[in-house]
mmCIF file of C-alpha atoms in Angstrom:
data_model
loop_
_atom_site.group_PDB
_atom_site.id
_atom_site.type_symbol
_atom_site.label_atom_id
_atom_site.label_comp_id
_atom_site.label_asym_id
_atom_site.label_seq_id
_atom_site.Cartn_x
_atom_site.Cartn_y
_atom_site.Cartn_z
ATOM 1 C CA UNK A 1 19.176 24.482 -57.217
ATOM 2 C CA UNK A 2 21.083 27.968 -57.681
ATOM 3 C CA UNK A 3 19.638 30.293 -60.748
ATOM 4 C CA UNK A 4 21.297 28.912 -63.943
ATOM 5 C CA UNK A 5 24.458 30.717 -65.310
ATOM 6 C CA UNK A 6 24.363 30.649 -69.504
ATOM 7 C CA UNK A 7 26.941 31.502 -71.487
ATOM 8 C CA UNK A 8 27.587 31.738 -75.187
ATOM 9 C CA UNK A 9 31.452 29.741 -75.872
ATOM 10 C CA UNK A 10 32.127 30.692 -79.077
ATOM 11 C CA UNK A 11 35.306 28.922 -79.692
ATOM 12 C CA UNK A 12 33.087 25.647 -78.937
ATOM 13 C CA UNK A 13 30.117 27.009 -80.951
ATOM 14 C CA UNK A 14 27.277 26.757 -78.694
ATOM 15 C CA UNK A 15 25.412 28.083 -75.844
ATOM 16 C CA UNK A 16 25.868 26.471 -72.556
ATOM 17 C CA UNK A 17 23.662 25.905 -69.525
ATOM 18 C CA UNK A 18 25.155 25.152 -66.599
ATOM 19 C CA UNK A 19 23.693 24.409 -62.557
ATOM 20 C CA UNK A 20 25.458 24.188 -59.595
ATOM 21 C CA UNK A 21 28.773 24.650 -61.462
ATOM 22 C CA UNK A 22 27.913 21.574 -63.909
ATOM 23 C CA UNK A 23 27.429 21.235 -67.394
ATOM 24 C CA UNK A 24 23.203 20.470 -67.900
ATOM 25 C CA UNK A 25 22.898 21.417 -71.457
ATOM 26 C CA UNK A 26 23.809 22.940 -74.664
ATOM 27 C CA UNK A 27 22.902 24.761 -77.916
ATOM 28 C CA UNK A 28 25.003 24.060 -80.811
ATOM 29 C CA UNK A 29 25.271 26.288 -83.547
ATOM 30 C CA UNK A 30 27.200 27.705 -86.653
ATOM 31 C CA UNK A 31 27.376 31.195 -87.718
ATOM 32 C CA UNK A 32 27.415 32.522 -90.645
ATOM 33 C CA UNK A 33 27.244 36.202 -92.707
ATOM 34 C CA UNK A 34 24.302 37.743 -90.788
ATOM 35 C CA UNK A 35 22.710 34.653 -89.731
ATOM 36 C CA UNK A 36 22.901 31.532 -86.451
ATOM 37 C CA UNK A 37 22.050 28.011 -87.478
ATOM 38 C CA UNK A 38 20.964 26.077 -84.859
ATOM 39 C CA UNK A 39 21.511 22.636 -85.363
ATOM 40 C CA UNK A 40 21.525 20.277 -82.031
ATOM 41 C CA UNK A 41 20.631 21.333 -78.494
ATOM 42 C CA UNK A 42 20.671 18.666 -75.158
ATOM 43 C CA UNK A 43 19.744 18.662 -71.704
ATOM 44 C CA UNK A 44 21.201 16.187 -69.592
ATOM 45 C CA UNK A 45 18.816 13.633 -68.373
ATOM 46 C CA UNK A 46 19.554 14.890 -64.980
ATOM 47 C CA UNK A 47 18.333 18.204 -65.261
ATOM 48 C CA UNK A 48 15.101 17.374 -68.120
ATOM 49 C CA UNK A 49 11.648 18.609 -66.553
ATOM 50 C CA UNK A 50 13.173 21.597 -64.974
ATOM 51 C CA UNK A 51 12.244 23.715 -67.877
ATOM 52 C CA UNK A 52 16.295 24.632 -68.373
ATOM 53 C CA UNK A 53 15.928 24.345 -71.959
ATOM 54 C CA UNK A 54 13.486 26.800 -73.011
ATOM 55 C CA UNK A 55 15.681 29.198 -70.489
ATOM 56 C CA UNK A 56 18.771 28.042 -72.775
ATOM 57 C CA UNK A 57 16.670 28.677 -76.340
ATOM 58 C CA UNK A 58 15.580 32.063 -74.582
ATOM 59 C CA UNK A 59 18.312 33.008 -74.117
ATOM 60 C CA UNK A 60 20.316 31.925 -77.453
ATOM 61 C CA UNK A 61 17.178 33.315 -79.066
ATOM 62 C CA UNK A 62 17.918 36.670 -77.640
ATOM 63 C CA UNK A 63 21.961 37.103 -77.631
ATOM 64 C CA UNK A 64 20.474 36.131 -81.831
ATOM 65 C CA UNK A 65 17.884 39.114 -81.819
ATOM 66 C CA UNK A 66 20.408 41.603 -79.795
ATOM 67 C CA UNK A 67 23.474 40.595 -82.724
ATOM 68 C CA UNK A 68 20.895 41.109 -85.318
ATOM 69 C CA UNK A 69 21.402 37.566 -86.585
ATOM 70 C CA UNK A 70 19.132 35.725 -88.718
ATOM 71 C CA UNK A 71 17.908 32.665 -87.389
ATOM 72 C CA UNK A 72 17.701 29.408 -88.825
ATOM 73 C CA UNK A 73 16.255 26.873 -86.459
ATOM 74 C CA UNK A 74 17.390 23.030 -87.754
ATOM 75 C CA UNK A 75 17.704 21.755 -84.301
ATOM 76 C CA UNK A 76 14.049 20.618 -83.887
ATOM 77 C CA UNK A 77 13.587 21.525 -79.861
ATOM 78 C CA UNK A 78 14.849 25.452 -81.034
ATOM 79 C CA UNK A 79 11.972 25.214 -84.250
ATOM 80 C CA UNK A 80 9.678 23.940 -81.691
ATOM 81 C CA UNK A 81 10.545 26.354 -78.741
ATOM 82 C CA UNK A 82 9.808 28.857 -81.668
ATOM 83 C CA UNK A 83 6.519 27.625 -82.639
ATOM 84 C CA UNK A 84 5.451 27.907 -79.094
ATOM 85 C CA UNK A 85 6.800 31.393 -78.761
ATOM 86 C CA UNK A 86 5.582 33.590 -82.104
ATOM 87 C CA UNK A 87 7.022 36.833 -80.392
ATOM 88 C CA UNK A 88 10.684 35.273 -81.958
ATOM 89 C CA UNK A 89 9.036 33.975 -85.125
ATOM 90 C CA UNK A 90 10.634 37.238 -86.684
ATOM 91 C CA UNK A 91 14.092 35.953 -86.334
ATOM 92 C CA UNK A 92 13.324 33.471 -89.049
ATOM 93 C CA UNK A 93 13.904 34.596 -92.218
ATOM 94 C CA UNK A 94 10.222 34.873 -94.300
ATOM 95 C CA UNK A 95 11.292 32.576 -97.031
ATOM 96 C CA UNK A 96 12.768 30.172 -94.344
ATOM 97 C CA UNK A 97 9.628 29.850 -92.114
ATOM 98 C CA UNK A 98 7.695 27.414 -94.912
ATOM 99 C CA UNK A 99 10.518 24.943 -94.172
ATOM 100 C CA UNK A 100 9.763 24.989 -90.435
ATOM 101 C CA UNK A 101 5.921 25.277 -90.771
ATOM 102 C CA UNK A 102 5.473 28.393 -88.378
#
């Protein structure tokens, strides 16, 4: 398996992961005035295990932090990516982060 290639398409709303040339996952999200709600991500069956989602939240997480986006993490694997790494726990708004128990 080649490195991943991600890319943020914008005019489909989400961040895509893609292997080998193929579609292996997605992060779906809406933006709006200073913030990015994230509100589904997948991982095709295929390519679970391989760890290709936490390089796709990573990454989303980051384009996020570099935009200086507020993030709102519906999509449970993104909330749960979060929990697991605090160092991005800023990115949710204070008054946000009792919703999503971080």
């Amino acid at each position: 398996m080649t490195e991943p290639m991600i890319l943020d398409v914008a005019e489909w709303s989400r961040f895509e992961i893609h292997v080998d040339g193929r579609l292996a996952g997605f992060a779906q999200y809406k933006v709006e005035p200073g913030t990015i709600r994230f509100v589904h991500t997948e991982v095709d069956s295929m390519y679970e295990g391989q760890g290709l989602g936490g390089k796709l939240a990573r990454f989303a997480l980051d384009a996020a932090r570099t935009r200086g986006l507020a993030v709102y993490p519906d999509c449970p694997f993104i909330r749960g990516w979060i929990e697991k790494h605090p160092d991005y726990v800023d990115l949710v708004p204070v008054e946000a982060r009792p919703l999503y128990s971080m």
